Amino acid sequence: MEQGLSQAVLCPGSRSGALALALGVLEPHGLALYTAIDERSAAFFALGLARATGKAVAVVTTSGTAVANLLPAAVEADYGAIPLLLISADRPSRLKGCGANQTVNQESFLAASVRWFGQGDGTGLAAMTDAAIAALARQAWSATRPPGLAPGPVHLNLPFAEPLHAGGPALLEATAHASLDITPPPWGELSLRTPGSGIQARPFSPAPDPDQPGVVVAGPWRGLPQNWPGYVEALVRWQRRTGWPVLADGLSGLRGLAELDLISSYDLLLEAPEPELRSAQVLRLGPLPASRRLQRWLADQDALQWLVSEGEPRCLDPLGGGGHGSGCQQSAAGLAGWSASLPPAFWAGGPSGEALQFGARWRQREQHLQLWLDQQLANADGAENGVSELCLARQLGLLLPAGLPLVLANSSPVRDWESFANPAAPWRPVYGFRGASGIDGTLSIACGVAEAHGQAVLLTGDLALLHDSHGWLWQRQLKGRLTVILINNGGGGIFEQLPIRTTPERALDFERLFAMPQQLDHLALAAAHGVPGRRVLQLAGLPAQLDWALQQPLALLELVSDRRADALRRQTLRRMAAQALMQP
């Protein structure tokens, strides 16, 4: 806590008993302590907390397979640049490799995904001095934000030798005499590094020409929330100087910001890209958006491309160097840091006439396409097929209160939000966990985000929700409110968008091999955990049900859709969009 740790999640165990006792002693002194029986859910809950706050959250487990359950969250934290402090208890070294119970090679379980691994004394933590333990703790905390690397997970493995537990009277004596005089440092004094600290903002060569047309592609935001205001300020300054349109991913956090001129419909605009939209300069911010059409368009550009990440020095260019120009140069200095390194002469003047005309072409097509989408998605419900997933994505941002955080599950919800969400909706934090793009831990992550913000909404599919059904257990500890909007389309809807169905269907059992529908009553499952829920039959009834759900500590709204019909509608809209753009 002296380093700034303020939140921890504890999982049960005997070998970790001393750590549990320590957390219990710290709780009255300001530590927010949560408990969970499922280590996988615990780690994802901590992941949501850490993403929303920008501060590492500790997860404490016992030894053995408990540590292996941390791996999915560690993978996401690694690729998503989210700080986590994963602390595992272990057997002493003398019990390794001799068949002792619950003794596994847990030191290696998370090795490929962590920023740093720390190990206590192999004979047991009791053999270490207080100064050595404190030094190990400081090093572990610092490693969650290592110099020259993006934030990420750290694994601290602590062997404990028997006897593991003192008797009840001794425990009472220890806790009664525990004396803690800890004043956590103020927020601004936590030694939070700016993006790319330790990385020199070297000038690009050649550098972007602000007097020539270009585009900005803003991918999912992977920075710390403390650095968000500087990022937005730098981007606004860039656009005012250059006039470049900003193609903003649904997870960029930028949509809804009035001070920026944004293009939201690029995924549809680039279904059949027009030559007039080609750009000789592309500034890419962070990882690529999920849109394959955008990725193909970028790869086909005979353009100079520059990539600026928020402190992430690892390669973020899956296109293999950008288009056919001079490749894609990358800087990890953060947009604010990189912009500040540009010479004063760069910022002199405003957009050129040519750049303004180029931006106007993008805006004209954006406005045309958004009006067309409003018309096409006005009919929200089908008589036979239930709720339309596309219409839900179009309307949801307008229905939710401004500023209310939204968590998007993989895989269809986040893609529909990217393509069909209404840009007229007010700004809100939008979270997606696309580092490894799995469906693991979806509900637990959303619970963590809700706890950090005080309230949040999760939009998820049925398989992603079922995959993390233990997440419902958080409802007894949540102080924040979470509304879960479930799109129940009877299986993996994302697979309907792939050309893998056969005709006749008996040639390939698509449902069994890919969609995998599960015969389950999600409302009943939620109710078994004490979570109230309602089924929404038509989108017209969603506003009233949202009003109810947003007042509950944790609630489920189930909307039933037809995944085959929605998949066909997506394909039809993409074909029609290209034709609509050609009309005067």
mmCIF file with all atom_site columns, N, CA, C and O in Angstrom, residues 210-211 237-243 344-352:
data_model
loop_
_atom_site.group_PDB
_atom_site.id
_atom_site.type_symbol
_atom_site.label_atom_id
_atom_site.label_alt_id
_atom_site.label_comp_id
_atom_site.label_asym_id
_atom_site.label_entity_id
_atom_site.label_seq_id
_atom_site.pdbx_PDB_ins_code
_atom_site.Cartn_x
_atom_site.Cartn_y
_atom_site.Cartn_z
_atom_site.occupancy
_atom_site.B_iso_or_equiv
_atom_site.pdbx_formal_charge
_atom_site.auth_seq_id
_atom_site.auth_comp_id
_atom_site.auth_asym_id
_atom_site.auth_atom_id
_atom_site.pdbx_PDB_model_num
ATOM 1  N N  . PRO A 1 210 ? 2.371  18.450 -42.926 1.00 0.00 ? 210 PRO A N  1
ATOM 2  C CA . PRO A 1 210 ? 1.065  18.941 -42.490 1.00 0.00 ? 210 PRO A CA 1
ATOM 3  C C  . PRO A 1 210 ? 0.343  19.770 -43.544 1.00 0.00 ? 210 PRO A C  1
ATOM 4  O O  . PRO A 1 210 ? -0.851 20.047 -43.393 1.00 0.00 ? 210 PRO A O  1
ATOM 5  N N  . ASP A 1 211 ? 1.042  20.148 -44.600 1.00 0.00 ? 211 ASP A N  1
ATOM 6  C CA . ASP A 1 211 ? 0.424  20.971 -45.641 1.00 0.00 ? 211 ASP A CA 1
ATOM 7  C C  . ASP A 1 211 ? -0.108 20.148 -46.805 1.00 0.00 ? 211 ASP A C  1
ATOM 8  O O  . ASP A 1 211 ? -0.608 20.706 -47.778 1.00 0.00 ? 211 ASP A O  1
ATOM 9  N N  . ARG A 1 237 ? -5.309 19.255 -31.639 1.00 0.00 ? 237 ARG A N  1
ATOM 10 C CA . ARG A 1 237 ? -4.310 20.189 -32.178 1.00 0.00 ? 237 ARG A CA 1
ATOM 11 C C  . ARG A 1 237 ? -3.833 19.731 -33.550 1.00 0.00 ? 237 ARG A C  1
ATOM 12 O O  . ARG A 1 237 ? -3.676 20.536 -34.482 1.00 0.00 ? 237 ARG A O  1
ATOM 13 N N  . TRP A 1 238 ? -3.615 18.426 -33.708 1.00 0.00 ? 238 TRP A N  1
ATOM 14 C CA . TRP A 1 238 ? -3.160 17.878 -34.986 1.00 0.00 ? 238 TRP A CA 1
ATOM 15 C C  . TRP A 1 238 ? -4.195 18.135 -36.081 1.00 0.00 ? 238 TRP A C  1
ATOM 16 O O  . TRP A 1 238 ? -3.855 18.566 -37.186 1.00 0.00 ? 238 TRP A O  1
ATOM 17 N N  . GLN A 1 239 ? -5.464 17.875 -35.781 1.00 0.00 ? 239 GLN A N  1
ATOM 18 C CA . GLN A 1 239 ? -6.483 18.040 -36.815 1.00 0.00 ? 239 GLN A CA 1
ATOM 19 C C  . GLN A 1 239 ? -6.678 19.506 -37.183 1.00 0.00 ? 239 GLN A C  1
ATOM 20 O O  . GLN A 1 239 ? -6.888 19.836 -38.355 1.00 0.00 ? 239 GLN A O  1
ATOM 21 N N  . ARG A 1 240 ? -6.590 20.384 -36.213 1.00 0.00 ? 240 ARG A N  1
ATOM 22 C CA . ARG A 1 240 ? -6.736 21.809 -36.513 1.00 0.00 ? 240 ARG A CA 1
ATOM 23 C C  . ARG A 1 240 ? -5.588 22.315 -37.387 1.00 0.00 ? 240 ARG A C  1
ATOM 24 O O  . ARG A 1 240 ? -5.775 23.223 -38.196 1.00 0.00 ? 240 ARG A O  1
ATOM 25 N N  . ARG A 1 241 ? -4.419 21.718 -37.221 1.00 0.00 ? 241 ARG A N  1
ATOM 26 C CA . ARG A 1 241 ? -3.273 22.137 -38.044 1.00 0.00 ? 241 ARG A CA 1
ATOM 27 C C  . ARG A 1 241 ? -3.324 21.548 -39.435 1.00 0.00 ? 241 ARG A C  1
ATOM 28 O O  . ARG A 1 241 ? -3.005 22.214 -40.427 1.00 0.00 ? 241 ARG A O  1
ATOM 29 N N  . THR A 1 242 ? -3.712 20.265 -39.543 1.00 0.00 ? 242 THR A N  1
ATOM 30 C CA . THR A 1 242 ? -3.598 19.567 -40.821 1.00 0.00 ? 242 THR A CA 1
ATOM 31 C C  . THR A 1 242 ? -4.906 19.472 -41.598 1.00 0.00 ? 242 THR A C  1
ATOM 32 O O  . THR A 1 242 ? -4.891 19.348 -42.830 1.00 0.00 ? 242 THR A O  1
ATOM 33 N N  . GLY A 1 243 ? -6.044 19.459 -40.902 1.00 0.00 ? 243 GLY A N  1
ATOM 34 C CA . GLY A 1 243 ? -7.319 19.221 -41.571 1.00 0.00 ? 243 GLY A CA 1
ATOM 35 C C  . GLY A 1 243 ? -7.557 17.763 -41.924 1.00 0.00 ? 243 GLY A C  1
ATOM 36 O O  . GLY A 1 243 ? -8.532 17.446 -42.614 1.00 0.00 ? 243 GLY A O  1
ATOM 37 N N  . PRO A 1 344 ? 8.553  23.920 -33.611 1.00 0.00 ? 344 PRO A N  1
ATOM 38 C CA . PRO A 1 344 ? 7.490  24.954 -33.626 1.00 0.00 ? 344 PRO A CA 1
ATOM 39 C C  . PRO A 1 344 ? 7.011  25.298 -35.026 1.00 0.00 ? 344 PRO A C  1
ATOM 40 O O  . PRO A 1 344 ? 5.826  25.606 -35.219 1.00 0.00 ? 344 PRO A O  1
ATOM 41 N N  . ALA A 1 345 ? 7.919  25.227 -36.009 1.00 0.00 ? 345 ALA A N  1
ATOM 42 C CA . ALA A 1 345 ? 7.533  25.576 -37.373 1.00 0.00 ? 345 ALA A CA 1
ATOM 43 C C  . ALA A 1 345 ? 6.460  24.630 -37.910 1.00 0.00 ? 345 ALA A C  1
ATOM 44 O O  . ALA A 1 345 ? 5.681  24.997 -38.796 1.00 0.00 ? 345 ALA A O  1
ATOM 45 N N  . PHE A 1 346 ? 6.432  23.408 -37.399 1.00 0.00 ? 346 PHE A N  1
ATOM 46 C CA . PHE A 1 346 ? 5.438  22.434 -37.863 1.00 0.00 ? 346 PHE A CA 1
ATOM 47 C C  . PHE A 1 346 ? 4.026  22.939 -37.605 1.00 0.00 ? 346 PHE A C  1
ATOM 48 O O  . PHE A 1 346 ? 3.115  22.688 -38.396 1.00 0.00 ? 346 PHE A O  1
ATOM 49 N N  . TRP A 1 347 ? 3.824  23.636 -36.488 1.00 0.00 ? 347 TRP A N  1
ATOM 50 C CA . TRP A 1 347 ? 2.491  24.037 -36.061 1.00 0.00 ? 347 TRP A CA 1
ATOM 51 C C  . TRP A 1 347 ? 2.070  25.398 -36.606 1.00 0.00 ? 347 TRP A C  1
ATOM 52 O O  . TRP A 1 347 ? 0.955  25.855 -36.314 1.00 0.00 ? 347 TRP A O  1
ATOM 53 N N  . ALA A 1 348 ? 2.920  26.012 -37.378 1.00 0.00 ? 348 ALA A N  1
ATOM 54 C CA . ALA A 1 348 ? 2.592  27.331 -37.911 1.00 0.00 ? 348 ALA A CA 1
ATOM 55 C C  . ALA A 1 348 ? 1.548  27.209 -39.017 1.00 0.00 ? 348 ALA A C  1
ATOM 56 O O  . ALA A 1 348 ? 1.661  26.371 -39.915 1.00 0.00 ? 348 ALA A O  1
ATOM 57 N N  . GLY A 1 349 ? 0.531  28.047 -38.981 1.00 0.00 ? 349 GLY A N  1
ATOM 58 C CA . GLY A 1 349 ? -0.481 28.053 -40.022 1.00 0.00 ? 349 GLY A CA 1
ATOM 59 C C  . GLY A 1 349 ? -1.603 27.081 -39.751 1.00 0.00 ? 349 GLY A C  1
ATOM 60 O O  . GLY A 1 349 ? -1.766 26.540 -38.658 1.00 0.00 ? 349 GLY A O  1
ATOM 61 N N  . GLY A 1 350 ? -2.402 26.858 -40.788 1.00 0.00 ? 350 GLY A N  1
ATOM 62 C CA . GLY A 1 350 ? -3.552 25.968 -40.695 1.00 0.00 ? 350 GLY A CA 1
ATOM 63 C C  . GLY A 1 350 ? -3.595 25.030 -41.877 1.00 0.00 ? 350 GLY A C  1
ATOM 64 O O  . GLY A 1 350 ? -2.643 24.937 -42.661 1.00 0.00 ? 350 GLY A O  1
ATOM 65 N N  . PRO A 1 351 ? -4.706 24.301 -42.044 1.00 0.00 ? 351 PRO A N  1
ATOM 66 C CA . PRO A 1 351 ? -4.796 23.319 -43.130 1.00 0.00 ? 351 PRO A CA 1
ATOM 67 C C  . PRO A 1 351 ? -4.696 23.982 -44.501 1.00 0.00 ? 351 PRO A C  1
ATOM 68 O O  . PRO A 1 351 ? -5.176 25.097 -44.712 1.00 0.00 ? 351 PRO A O  1
ATOM 69 N N  . SER A 1 352 ? -4.073 23.287 -45.425 1.00 0.00 ? 352 SER A N  1
ATOM 70 C CA . SER A 1 352 ? -4.001 23.778 -46.801 1.00 0.00 ? 352 SER A CA 1
ATOM 71 C C  . SER A 1 352 ? -5.355 23.595 -47.479 1.00 0.00 ? 352 SER A C  1
ATOM 72 O O  . SER A 1 352 ? -6.199 22.795 -47.048 1.00 0.00 ? 352 SER A O  1
#
